[in-house]
Coordinates of C-alpha atoms and ligand atoms in Angstrom, one line a residue:
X1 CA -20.6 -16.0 42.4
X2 CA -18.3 -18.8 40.7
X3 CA -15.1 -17.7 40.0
X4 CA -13.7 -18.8 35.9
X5 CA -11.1 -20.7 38.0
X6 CA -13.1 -23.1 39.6
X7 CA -15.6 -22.8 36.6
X8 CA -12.8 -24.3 34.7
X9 CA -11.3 -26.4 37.1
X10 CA -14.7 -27.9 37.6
X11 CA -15.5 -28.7 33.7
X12 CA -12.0 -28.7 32.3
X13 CA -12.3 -32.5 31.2
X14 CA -15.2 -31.4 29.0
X15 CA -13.5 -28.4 27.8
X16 CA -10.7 -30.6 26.3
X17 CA -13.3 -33.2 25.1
X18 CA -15.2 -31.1 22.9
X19 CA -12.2 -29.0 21.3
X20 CA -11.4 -32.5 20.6
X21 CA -14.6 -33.6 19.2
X22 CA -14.3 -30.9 16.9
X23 CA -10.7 -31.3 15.9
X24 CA -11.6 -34.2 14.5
X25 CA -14.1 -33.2 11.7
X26 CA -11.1 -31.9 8.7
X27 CA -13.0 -29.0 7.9
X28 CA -10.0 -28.0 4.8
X29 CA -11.7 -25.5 3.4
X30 CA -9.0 -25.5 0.3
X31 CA -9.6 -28.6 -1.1
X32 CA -13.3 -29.8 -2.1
X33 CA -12.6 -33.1 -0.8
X34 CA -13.8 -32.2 2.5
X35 CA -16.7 -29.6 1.7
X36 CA -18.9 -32.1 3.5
X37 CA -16.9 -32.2 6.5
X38 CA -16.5 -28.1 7.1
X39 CA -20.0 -28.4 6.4
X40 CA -20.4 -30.6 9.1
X41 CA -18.1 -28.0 11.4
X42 CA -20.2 -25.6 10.7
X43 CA -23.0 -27.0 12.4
X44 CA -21.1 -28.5 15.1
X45 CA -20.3 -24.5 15.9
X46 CA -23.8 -23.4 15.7
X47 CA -24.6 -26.4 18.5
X48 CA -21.7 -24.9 20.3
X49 CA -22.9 -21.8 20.6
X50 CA -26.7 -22.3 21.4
X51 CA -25.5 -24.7 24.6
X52 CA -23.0 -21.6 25.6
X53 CA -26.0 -19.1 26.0
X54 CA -26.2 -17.4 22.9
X55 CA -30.1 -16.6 22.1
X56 CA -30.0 -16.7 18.5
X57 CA -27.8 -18.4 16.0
X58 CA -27.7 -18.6 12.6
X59 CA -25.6 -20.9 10.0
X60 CA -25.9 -18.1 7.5
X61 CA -25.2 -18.9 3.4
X62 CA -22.5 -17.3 1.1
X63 CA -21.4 -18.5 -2.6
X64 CA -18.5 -20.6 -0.3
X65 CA -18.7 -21.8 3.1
X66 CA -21.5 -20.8 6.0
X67 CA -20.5 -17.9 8.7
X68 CA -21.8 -19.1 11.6
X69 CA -23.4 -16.3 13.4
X70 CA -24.7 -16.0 17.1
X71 CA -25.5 -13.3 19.5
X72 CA -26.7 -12.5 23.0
X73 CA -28.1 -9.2 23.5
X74 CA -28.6 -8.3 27.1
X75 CA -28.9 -4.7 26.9
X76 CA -28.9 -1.8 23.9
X77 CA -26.8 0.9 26.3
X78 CA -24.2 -1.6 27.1
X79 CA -21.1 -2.1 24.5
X80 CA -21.5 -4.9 22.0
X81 CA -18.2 -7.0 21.4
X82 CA -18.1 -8.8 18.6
X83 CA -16.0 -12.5 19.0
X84 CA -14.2 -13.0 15.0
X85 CA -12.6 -16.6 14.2
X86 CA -12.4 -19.3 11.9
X87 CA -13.3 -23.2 11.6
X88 CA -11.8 -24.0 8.5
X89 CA -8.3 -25.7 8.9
X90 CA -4.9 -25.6 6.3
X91 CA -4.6 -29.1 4.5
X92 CA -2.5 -31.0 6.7
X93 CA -0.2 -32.8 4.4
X94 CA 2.4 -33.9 4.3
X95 CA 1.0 -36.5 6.1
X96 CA 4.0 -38.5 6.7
X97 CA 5.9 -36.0 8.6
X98 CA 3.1 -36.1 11.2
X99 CA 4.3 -38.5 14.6
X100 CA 0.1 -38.8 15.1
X101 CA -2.7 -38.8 12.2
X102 CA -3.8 -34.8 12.3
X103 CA -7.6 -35.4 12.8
X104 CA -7.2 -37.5 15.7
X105 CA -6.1 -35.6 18.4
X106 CA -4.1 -36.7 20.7
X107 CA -2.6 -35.0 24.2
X108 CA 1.2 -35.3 25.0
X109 CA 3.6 -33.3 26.9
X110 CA 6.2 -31.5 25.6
X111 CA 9.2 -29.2 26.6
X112 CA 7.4 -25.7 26.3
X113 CA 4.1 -27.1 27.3
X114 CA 5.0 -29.6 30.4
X115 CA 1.0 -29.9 31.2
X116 CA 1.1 -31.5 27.6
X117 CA -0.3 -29.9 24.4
X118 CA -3.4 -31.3 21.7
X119 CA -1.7 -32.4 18.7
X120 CA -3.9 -32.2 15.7
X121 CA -4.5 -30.2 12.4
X122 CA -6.6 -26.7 13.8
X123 CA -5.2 -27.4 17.3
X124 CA -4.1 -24.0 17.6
X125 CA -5.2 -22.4 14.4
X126 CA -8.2 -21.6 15.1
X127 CA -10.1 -24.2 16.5
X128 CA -8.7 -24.3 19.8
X129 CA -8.5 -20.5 20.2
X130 CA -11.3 -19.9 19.0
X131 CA -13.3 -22.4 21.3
X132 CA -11.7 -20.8 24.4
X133 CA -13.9 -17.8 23.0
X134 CA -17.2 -20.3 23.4
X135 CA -16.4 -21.9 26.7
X136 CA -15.6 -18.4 28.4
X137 CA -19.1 -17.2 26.5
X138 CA -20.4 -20.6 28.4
X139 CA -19.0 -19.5 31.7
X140 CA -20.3 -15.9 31.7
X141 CA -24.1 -16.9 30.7
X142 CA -24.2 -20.0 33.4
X143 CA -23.0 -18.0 36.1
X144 CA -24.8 -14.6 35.6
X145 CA -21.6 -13.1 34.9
X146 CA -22.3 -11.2 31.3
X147 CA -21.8 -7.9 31.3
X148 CA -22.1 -6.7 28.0
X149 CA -23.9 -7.7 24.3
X150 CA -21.9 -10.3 22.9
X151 CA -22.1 -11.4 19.0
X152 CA -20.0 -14.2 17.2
X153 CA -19.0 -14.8 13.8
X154 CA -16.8 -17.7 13.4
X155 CA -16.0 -18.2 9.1
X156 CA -15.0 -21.2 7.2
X157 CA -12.7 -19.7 4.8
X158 CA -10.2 -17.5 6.6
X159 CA -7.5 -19.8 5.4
X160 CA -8.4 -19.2 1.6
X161 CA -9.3 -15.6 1.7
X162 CA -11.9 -14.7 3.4
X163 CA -13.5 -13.5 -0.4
X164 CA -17.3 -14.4 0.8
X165 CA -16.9 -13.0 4.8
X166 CA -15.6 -9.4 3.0
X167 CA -18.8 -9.8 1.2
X168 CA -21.1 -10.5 4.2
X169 CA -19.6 -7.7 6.0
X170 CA -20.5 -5.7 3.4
X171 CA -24.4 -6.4 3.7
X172 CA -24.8 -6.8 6.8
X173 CA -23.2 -3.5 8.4
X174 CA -26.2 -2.9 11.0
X175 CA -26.7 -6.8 12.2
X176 CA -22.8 -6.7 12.8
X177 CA -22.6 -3.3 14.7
X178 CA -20.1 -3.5 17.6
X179 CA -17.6 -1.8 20.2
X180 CA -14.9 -3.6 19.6
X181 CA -13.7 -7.1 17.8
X182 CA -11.9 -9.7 19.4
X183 CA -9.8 -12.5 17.8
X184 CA -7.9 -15.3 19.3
X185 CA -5.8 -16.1 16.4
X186 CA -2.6 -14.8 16.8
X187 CA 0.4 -16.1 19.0
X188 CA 2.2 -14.6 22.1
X189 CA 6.3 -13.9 22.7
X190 CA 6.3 -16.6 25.2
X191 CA 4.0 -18.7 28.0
X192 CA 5.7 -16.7 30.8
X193 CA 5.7 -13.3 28.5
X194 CA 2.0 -12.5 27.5
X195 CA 2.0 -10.2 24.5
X196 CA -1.3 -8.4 22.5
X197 CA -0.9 -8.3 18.8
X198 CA -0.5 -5.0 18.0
X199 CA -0.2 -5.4 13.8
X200 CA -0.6 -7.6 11.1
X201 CA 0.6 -7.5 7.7
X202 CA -0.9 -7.6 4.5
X203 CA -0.8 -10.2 1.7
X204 CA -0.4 -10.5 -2.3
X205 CA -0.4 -13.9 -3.2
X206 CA 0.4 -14.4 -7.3
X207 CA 0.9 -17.4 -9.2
X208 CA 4.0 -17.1 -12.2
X209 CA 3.8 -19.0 -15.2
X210 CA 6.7 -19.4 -17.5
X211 CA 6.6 -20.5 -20.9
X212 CA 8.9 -21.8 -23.4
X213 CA 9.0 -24.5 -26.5
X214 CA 5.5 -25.6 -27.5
X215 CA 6.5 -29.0 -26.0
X216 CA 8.8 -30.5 -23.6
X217 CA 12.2 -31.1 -25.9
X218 CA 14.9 -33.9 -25.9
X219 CA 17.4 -31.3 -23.5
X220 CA 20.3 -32.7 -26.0
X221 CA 19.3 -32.0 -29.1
X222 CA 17.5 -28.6 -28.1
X223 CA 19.7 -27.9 -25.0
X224 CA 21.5 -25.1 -25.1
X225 CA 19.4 -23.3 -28.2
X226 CA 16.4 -22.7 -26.5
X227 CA 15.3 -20.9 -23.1
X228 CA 15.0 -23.5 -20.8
X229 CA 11.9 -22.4 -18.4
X230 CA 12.6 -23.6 -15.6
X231 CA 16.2 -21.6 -15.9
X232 CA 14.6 -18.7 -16.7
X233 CA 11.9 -18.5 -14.1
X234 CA 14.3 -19.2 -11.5
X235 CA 16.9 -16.7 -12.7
X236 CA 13.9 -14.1 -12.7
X237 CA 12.9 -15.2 -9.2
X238 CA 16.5 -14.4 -8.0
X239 CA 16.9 -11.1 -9.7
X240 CA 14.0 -10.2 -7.6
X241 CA 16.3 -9.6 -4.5
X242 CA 19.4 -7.7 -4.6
X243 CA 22.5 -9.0 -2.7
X244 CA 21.2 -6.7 0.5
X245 CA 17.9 -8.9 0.4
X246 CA 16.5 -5.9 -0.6
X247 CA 13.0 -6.0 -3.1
X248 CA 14.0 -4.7 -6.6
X249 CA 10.3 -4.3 -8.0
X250 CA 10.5 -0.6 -8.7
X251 CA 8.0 1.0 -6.3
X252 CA 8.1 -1.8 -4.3
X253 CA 9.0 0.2 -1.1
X254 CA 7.1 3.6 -1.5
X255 CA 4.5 3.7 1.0
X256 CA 6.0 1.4 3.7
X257 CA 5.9 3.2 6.5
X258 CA 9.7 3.7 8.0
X259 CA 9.5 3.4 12.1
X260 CA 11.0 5.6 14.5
X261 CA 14.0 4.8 16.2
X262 CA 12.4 5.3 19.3
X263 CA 10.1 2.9 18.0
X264 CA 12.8 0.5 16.8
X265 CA 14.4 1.1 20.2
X266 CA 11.0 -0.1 21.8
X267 CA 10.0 -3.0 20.0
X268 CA 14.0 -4.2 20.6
X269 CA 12.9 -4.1 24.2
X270 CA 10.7 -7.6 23.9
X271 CA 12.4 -10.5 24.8
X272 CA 13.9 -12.9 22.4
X273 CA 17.0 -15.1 21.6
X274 CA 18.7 -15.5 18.9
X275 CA 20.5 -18.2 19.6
X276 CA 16.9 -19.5 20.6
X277 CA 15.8 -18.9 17.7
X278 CA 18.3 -20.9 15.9
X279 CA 18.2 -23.5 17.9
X280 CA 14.6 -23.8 17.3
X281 CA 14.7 -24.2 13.7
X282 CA 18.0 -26.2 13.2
X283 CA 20.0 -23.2 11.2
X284 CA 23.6 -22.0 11.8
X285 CA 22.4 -18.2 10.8
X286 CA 19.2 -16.1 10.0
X287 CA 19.2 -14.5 6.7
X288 CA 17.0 -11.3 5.4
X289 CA 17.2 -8.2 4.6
X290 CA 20.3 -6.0 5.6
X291 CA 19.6 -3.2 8.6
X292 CA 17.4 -4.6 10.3
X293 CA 17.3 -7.5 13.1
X294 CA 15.3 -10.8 13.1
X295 CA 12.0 -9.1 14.6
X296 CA 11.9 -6.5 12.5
X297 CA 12.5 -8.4 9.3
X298 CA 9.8 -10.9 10.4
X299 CA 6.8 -8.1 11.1
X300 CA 7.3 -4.5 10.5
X301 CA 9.0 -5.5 6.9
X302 CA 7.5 -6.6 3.5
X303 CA 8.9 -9.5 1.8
X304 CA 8.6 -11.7 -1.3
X305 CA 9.2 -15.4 -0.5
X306 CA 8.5 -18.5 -3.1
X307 CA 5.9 -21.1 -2.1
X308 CA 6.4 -23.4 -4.2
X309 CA 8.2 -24.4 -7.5
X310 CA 7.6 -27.0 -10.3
X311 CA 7.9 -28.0 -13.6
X312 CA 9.8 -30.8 -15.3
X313 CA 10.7 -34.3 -14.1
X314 CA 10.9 -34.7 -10.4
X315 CA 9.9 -38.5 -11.2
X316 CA 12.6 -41.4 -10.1
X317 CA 15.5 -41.4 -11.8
X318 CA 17.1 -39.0 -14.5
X319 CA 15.2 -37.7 -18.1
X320 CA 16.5 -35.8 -20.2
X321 CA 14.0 -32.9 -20.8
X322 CA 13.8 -29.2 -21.3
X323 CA 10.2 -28.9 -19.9
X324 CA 7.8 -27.0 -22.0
X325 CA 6.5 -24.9 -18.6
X326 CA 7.5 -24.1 -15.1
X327 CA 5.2 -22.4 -12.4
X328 CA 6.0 -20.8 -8.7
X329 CA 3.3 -19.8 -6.2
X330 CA 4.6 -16.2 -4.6
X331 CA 3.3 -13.9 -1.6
X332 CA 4.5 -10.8 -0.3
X333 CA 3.8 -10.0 2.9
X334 CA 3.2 -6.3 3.3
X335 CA 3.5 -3.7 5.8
X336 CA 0.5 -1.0 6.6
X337 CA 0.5 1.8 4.0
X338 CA 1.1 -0.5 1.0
X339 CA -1.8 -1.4 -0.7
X340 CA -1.9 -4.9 -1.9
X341 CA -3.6 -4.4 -5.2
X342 CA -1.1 -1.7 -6.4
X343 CA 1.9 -4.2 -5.4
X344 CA 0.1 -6.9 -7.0
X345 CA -0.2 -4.7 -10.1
X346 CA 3.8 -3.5 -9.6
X347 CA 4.8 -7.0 -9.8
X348 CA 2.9 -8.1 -12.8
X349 CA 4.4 -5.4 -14.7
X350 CA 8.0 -5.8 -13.4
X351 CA 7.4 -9.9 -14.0
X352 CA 7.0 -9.5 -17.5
X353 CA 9.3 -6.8 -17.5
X354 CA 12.1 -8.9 -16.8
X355 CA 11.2 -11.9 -18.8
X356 CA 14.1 -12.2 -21.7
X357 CA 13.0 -13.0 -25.3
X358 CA 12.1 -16.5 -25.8
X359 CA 9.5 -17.6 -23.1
X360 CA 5.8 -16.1 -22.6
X361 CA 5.1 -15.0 -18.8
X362 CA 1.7 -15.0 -17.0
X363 CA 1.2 -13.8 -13.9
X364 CA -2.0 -15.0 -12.1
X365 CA -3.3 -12.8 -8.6
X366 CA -4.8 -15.1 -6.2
X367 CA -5.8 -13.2 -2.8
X368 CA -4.6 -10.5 -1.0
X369 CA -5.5 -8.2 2.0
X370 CA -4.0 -5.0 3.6
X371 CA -1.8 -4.8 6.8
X372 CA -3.4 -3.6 9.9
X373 CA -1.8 -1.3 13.0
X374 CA -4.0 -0.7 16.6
X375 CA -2.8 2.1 18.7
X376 CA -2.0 1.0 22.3
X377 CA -4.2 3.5 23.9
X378 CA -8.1 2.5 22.7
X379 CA -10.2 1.8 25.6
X380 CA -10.2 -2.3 23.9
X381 CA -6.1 -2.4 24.3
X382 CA -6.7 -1.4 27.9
X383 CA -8.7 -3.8 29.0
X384 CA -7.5 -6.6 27.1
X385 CA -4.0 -5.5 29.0
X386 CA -5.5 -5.3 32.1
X387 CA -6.9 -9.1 31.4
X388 CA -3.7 -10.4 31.2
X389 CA -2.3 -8.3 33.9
X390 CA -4.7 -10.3 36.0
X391 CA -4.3 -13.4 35.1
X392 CA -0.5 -13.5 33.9
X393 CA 0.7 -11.3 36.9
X394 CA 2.6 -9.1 34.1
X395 CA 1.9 -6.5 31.7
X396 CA 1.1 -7.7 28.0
X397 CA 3.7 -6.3 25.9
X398 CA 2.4 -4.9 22.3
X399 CA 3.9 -7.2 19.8
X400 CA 3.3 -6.9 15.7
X401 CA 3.1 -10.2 13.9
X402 CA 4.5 -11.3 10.8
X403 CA 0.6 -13.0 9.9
X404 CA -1.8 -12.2 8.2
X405 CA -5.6 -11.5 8.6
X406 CA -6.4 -10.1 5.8
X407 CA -10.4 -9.2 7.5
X408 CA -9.1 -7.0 10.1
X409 CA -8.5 -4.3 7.8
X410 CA -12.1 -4.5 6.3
X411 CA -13.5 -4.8 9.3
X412 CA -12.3 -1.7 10.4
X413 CA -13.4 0.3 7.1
X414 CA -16.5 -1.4 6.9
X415 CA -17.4 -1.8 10.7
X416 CA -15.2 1.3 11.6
X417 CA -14.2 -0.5 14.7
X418 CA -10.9 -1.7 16.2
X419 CA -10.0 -5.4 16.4
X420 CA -8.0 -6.5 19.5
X421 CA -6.0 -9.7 18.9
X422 CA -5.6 -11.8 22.0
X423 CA -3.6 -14.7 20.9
X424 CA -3.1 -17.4 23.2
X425 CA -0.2 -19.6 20.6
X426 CA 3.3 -19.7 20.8
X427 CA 5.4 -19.5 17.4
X428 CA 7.0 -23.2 18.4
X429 CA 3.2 -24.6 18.3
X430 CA 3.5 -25.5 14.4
X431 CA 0.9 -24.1 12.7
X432 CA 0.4 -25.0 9.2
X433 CA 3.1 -27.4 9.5
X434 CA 2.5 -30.8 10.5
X435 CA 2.1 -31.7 14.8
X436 CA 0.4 -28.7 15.1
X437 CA -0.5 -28.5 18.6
X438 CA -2.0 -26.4 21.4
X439 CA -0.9 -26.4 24.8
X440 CA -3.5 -26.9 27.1
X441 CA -2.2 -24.7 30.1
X442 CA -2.7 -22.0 26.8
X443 CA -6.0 -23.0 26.1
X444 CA -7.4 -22.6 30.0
X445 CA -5.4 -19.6 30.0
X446 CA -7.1 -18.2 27.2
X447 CA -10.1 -19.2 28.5
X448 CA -9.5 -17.9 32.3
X449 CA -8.3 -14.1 30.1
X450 CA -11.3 -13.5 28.2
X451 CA -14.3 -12.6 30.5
X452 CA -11.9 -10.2 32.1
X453 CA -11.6 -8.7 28.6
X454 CA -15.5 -8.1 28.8
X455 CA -15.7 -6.9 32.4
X456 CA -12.9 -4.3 32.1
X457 CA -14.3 -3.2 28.2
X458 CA -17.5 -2.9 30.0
X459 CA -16.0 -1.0 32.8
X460 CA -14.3 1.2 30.6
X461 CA -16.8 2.5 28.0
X462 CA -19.0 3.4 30.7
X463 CA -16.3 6.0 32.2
Ligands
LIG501 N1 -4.0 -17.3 12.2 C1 -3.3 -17.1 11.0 C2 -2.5 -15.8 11.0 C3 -1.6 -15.5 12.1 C4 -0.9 -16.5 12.8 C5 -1.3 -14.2 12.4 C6 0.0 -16.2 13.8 C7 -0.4 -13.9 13.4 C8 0.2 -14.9 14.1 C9 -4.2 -17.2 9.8 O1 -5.0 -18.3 9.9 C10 -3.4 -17.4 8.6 O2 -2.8 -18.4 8.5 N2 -3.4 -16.4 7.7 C11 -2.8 -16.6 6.4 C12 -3.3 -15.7 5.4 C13 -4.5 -16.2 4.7 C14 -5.0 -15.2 3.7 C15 -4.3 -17.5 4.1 C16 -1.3 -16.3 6.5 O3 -0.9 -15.5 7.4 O4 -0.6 -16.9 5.8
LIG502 MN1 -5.9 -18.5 11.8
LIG503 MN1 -3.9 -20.1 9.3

């Protein structure tokens, strides 16, 4: 029987072609532009998944973009693991901050990834990830080497959402039944320290409004007599953290679940540098919330953070103007326990709370999805850690993530199964941010890992 080694070895110019092939269709699913073109991914994943084995698959319809849905069904009494990813990519602008165009992909080497890395937009989020999931799928069914149901639904809207998968899950509880979910689309602590994601947090994402005068004003003549917008919403965005970086939206902190110090004491156990860290990101110190270290404001604490801020003349040059409106996009990443409707709800209030006489405030909700925790001990932990036991030559450690994935929680209430997140990306890989990139020693890694997750999943449930 081939081993995934050779498999690889044997087809890894292929492998790299097609990721590529695909990397270069923009599939944005957050601007219409390109509807055509994610579209167009869409199908390119259904063709991907018929030539790696699966015996049925489906481009099925929702009010936004197609789920692609395939499955191979070998036998009822064996577990069923269902493979979760997305196709849709984040815009990639700004364009001119990328050293190659983002949807031509190109391979180069770098410092963390010496056997050179694929630079394009969806490299690493998801595409790439998510295509080691189909070429291990490809390996198992050529070479006899399945040993359980397998089912994939690979979504074009993760990176807006996820409103119309939430809806599919929904209605189609019995076609989607599984044993566990598996997701490549989280990162690990480092290539020579593999890591499973353990937890996720959750997501409010609000847009503020601010406004003032019925027009923009001459900022002489009115200056001074009227609230100034712009002022005001930033003042207001400031008084939302105290000088400890704490939160000060009253309730803000009520369910979030306080960890042991034992628990503290573990997590401080994973590896990591500060001075690393630093050095990464071109800063003289980290900043956050007092009591707690980098790790732990970056996963197992909520936050508020602006997105982005306008309003009033950012043209060349100076005018003189008191702008009629100013806007900021704002999420809060939350931890498990907070729900992110009630926080969306107890910043609205406290928004408009704080908003002095003068200037009209709206607050907008745009998406949102709850944190998720896995235990370590489920039968899907243990094999995905023995997976990367045998193919690392170390034992993964549990790490929680700052990211969200806002699904995962519904899958679980819906599906009522557990998701195991075997991310295969590093935190230096850019995504989101222009030259994203995969390394390819990652994505044949990846790729090498998963059928072990199957054998030992299989191997498990039965004993
Ligand atoms: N794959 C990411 C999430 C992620 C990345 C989790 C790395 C953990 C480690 C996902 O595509 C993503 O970007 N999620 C969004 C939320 C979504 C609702 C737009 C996020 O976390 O901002
Ligand atoms: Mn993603
Ligand atoms: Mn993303």
């Amino acid at each position: 029987m081939q081993h995934i080694q050779s498999y690889i070895e044997e087809h890894k110019d292929r492998f790299l072609n097609e990721l590529i092939e695909l990397l270069k269709i923009p599939s944005v699913s957050a601007d219409s532009a390109y509807k055509d073109d994610v579209i167009k991914t869409a199908e390119a994943i259904k063709i991907s998944l018929e030539n790696a084995g699966c015996d049925t698959v489906e481009i099925c319809e929702t009010d936004g973009f197609p789920i692609v849905y395939g499955e191979k069904m070998i036998d009822e009494n064996l577990p069923t693991v269902l493979v979760y990813g997305h196709y849709d990519v984040q815009p990639a602008d700004p364009l001119e901050l990328w050293d190659s165009p983002p949807y031509e992909p190109v391979i180069k080497k770098t410092d963390i990834h010496p056997d050179g890395a694929i630079f394009a937009r969806g490299a690493c989020d998801d595409k790439g990830q998510m295509y080691m999931h189909v070429k291990a799928m490809e390996f198992m069914t050529s070479t006899n080497q399945l040993p359980c149901n397998v089912k994939f639904m690979i979504e074009g809207e993760e990176e807006v959402g996820s409103v119309n998968l939430s809806t599919f899950v929904k209605n189609n509880q019995e076609k989607l039944k599984n044993d566990v979910i598996l997701i490549s689309d989280t990162g690990m602590i480092a290539q020579d320290v593999p890591s499973i994601t353990t937890g996720l947090r959750g997501l409010s994402y609000v847009e503020v409004e601010v406004t003032g005068p019925n027009r923009d004003l001459h900022s002489g003549l009115y200056g001074g007599a009227v609230a100034n917008p712009i002022n005001i919403l930033t003042k207001m965005i400031a008084s939302l953290h105290d000088e400890n970086n704490h939160i000060t939206i009253p309730g803000f902190y009520d369910k979030v679940e306080e960890l042991s110090e034992e628990e503290r004491t573990e997590m401080a156990k994973a590896p990591f540098s500060l001075e690393d860290y630093k050095k990464a990101l071109d800063i003289d110190a980290v900043y956050g919330e007092k009591g707690y270290t980098t790790n732990e404001r970056n996963s197992i604490r909520p936050t508020l953070d602006v997105n982005g801020i306008w309003g009033g003349y950012i043209g060349e040059g100076a005018k003189t103007v008191i702008a009629s409106q100013a806007f900021a996009k704002i999420s809060m990443r939350l931890v498990p326990h907070q729900d992110w409707e009630d926080i969306t709800n107890l910043f609205q209030t406290h928004f408009e709370s704080i908003a002095p006489a003068g200037v009209k405030v709206k607050v907008s909700p745009h998406h949102g999805g709850q944190g998720y925790v896995t235990p370590i001990d489920s039968i899907g932990y243990k094999a995905a850690s023995k997976a990367y036991n045998d193919t690392f030559g170390k034992t993964p450690i549990p790490q929680r993530s700052g990211g969200s994935i806002p699904i995962v929680s519904l899958f679980e209430q819906e599906l009522k199964s557990k998701t195991i997140l075997m991310g295969f990306g590093l935190n230096s890989d850019a995504i989101h941010s222009p030259n994203e990139h995969f390394g390819v020693w990652n994505y044949f890694k990846g790729i090498e890992t998963i059928p072990l997750f199957y054998k030992y999943f299989t191997e498990l449930s039965k004993s």
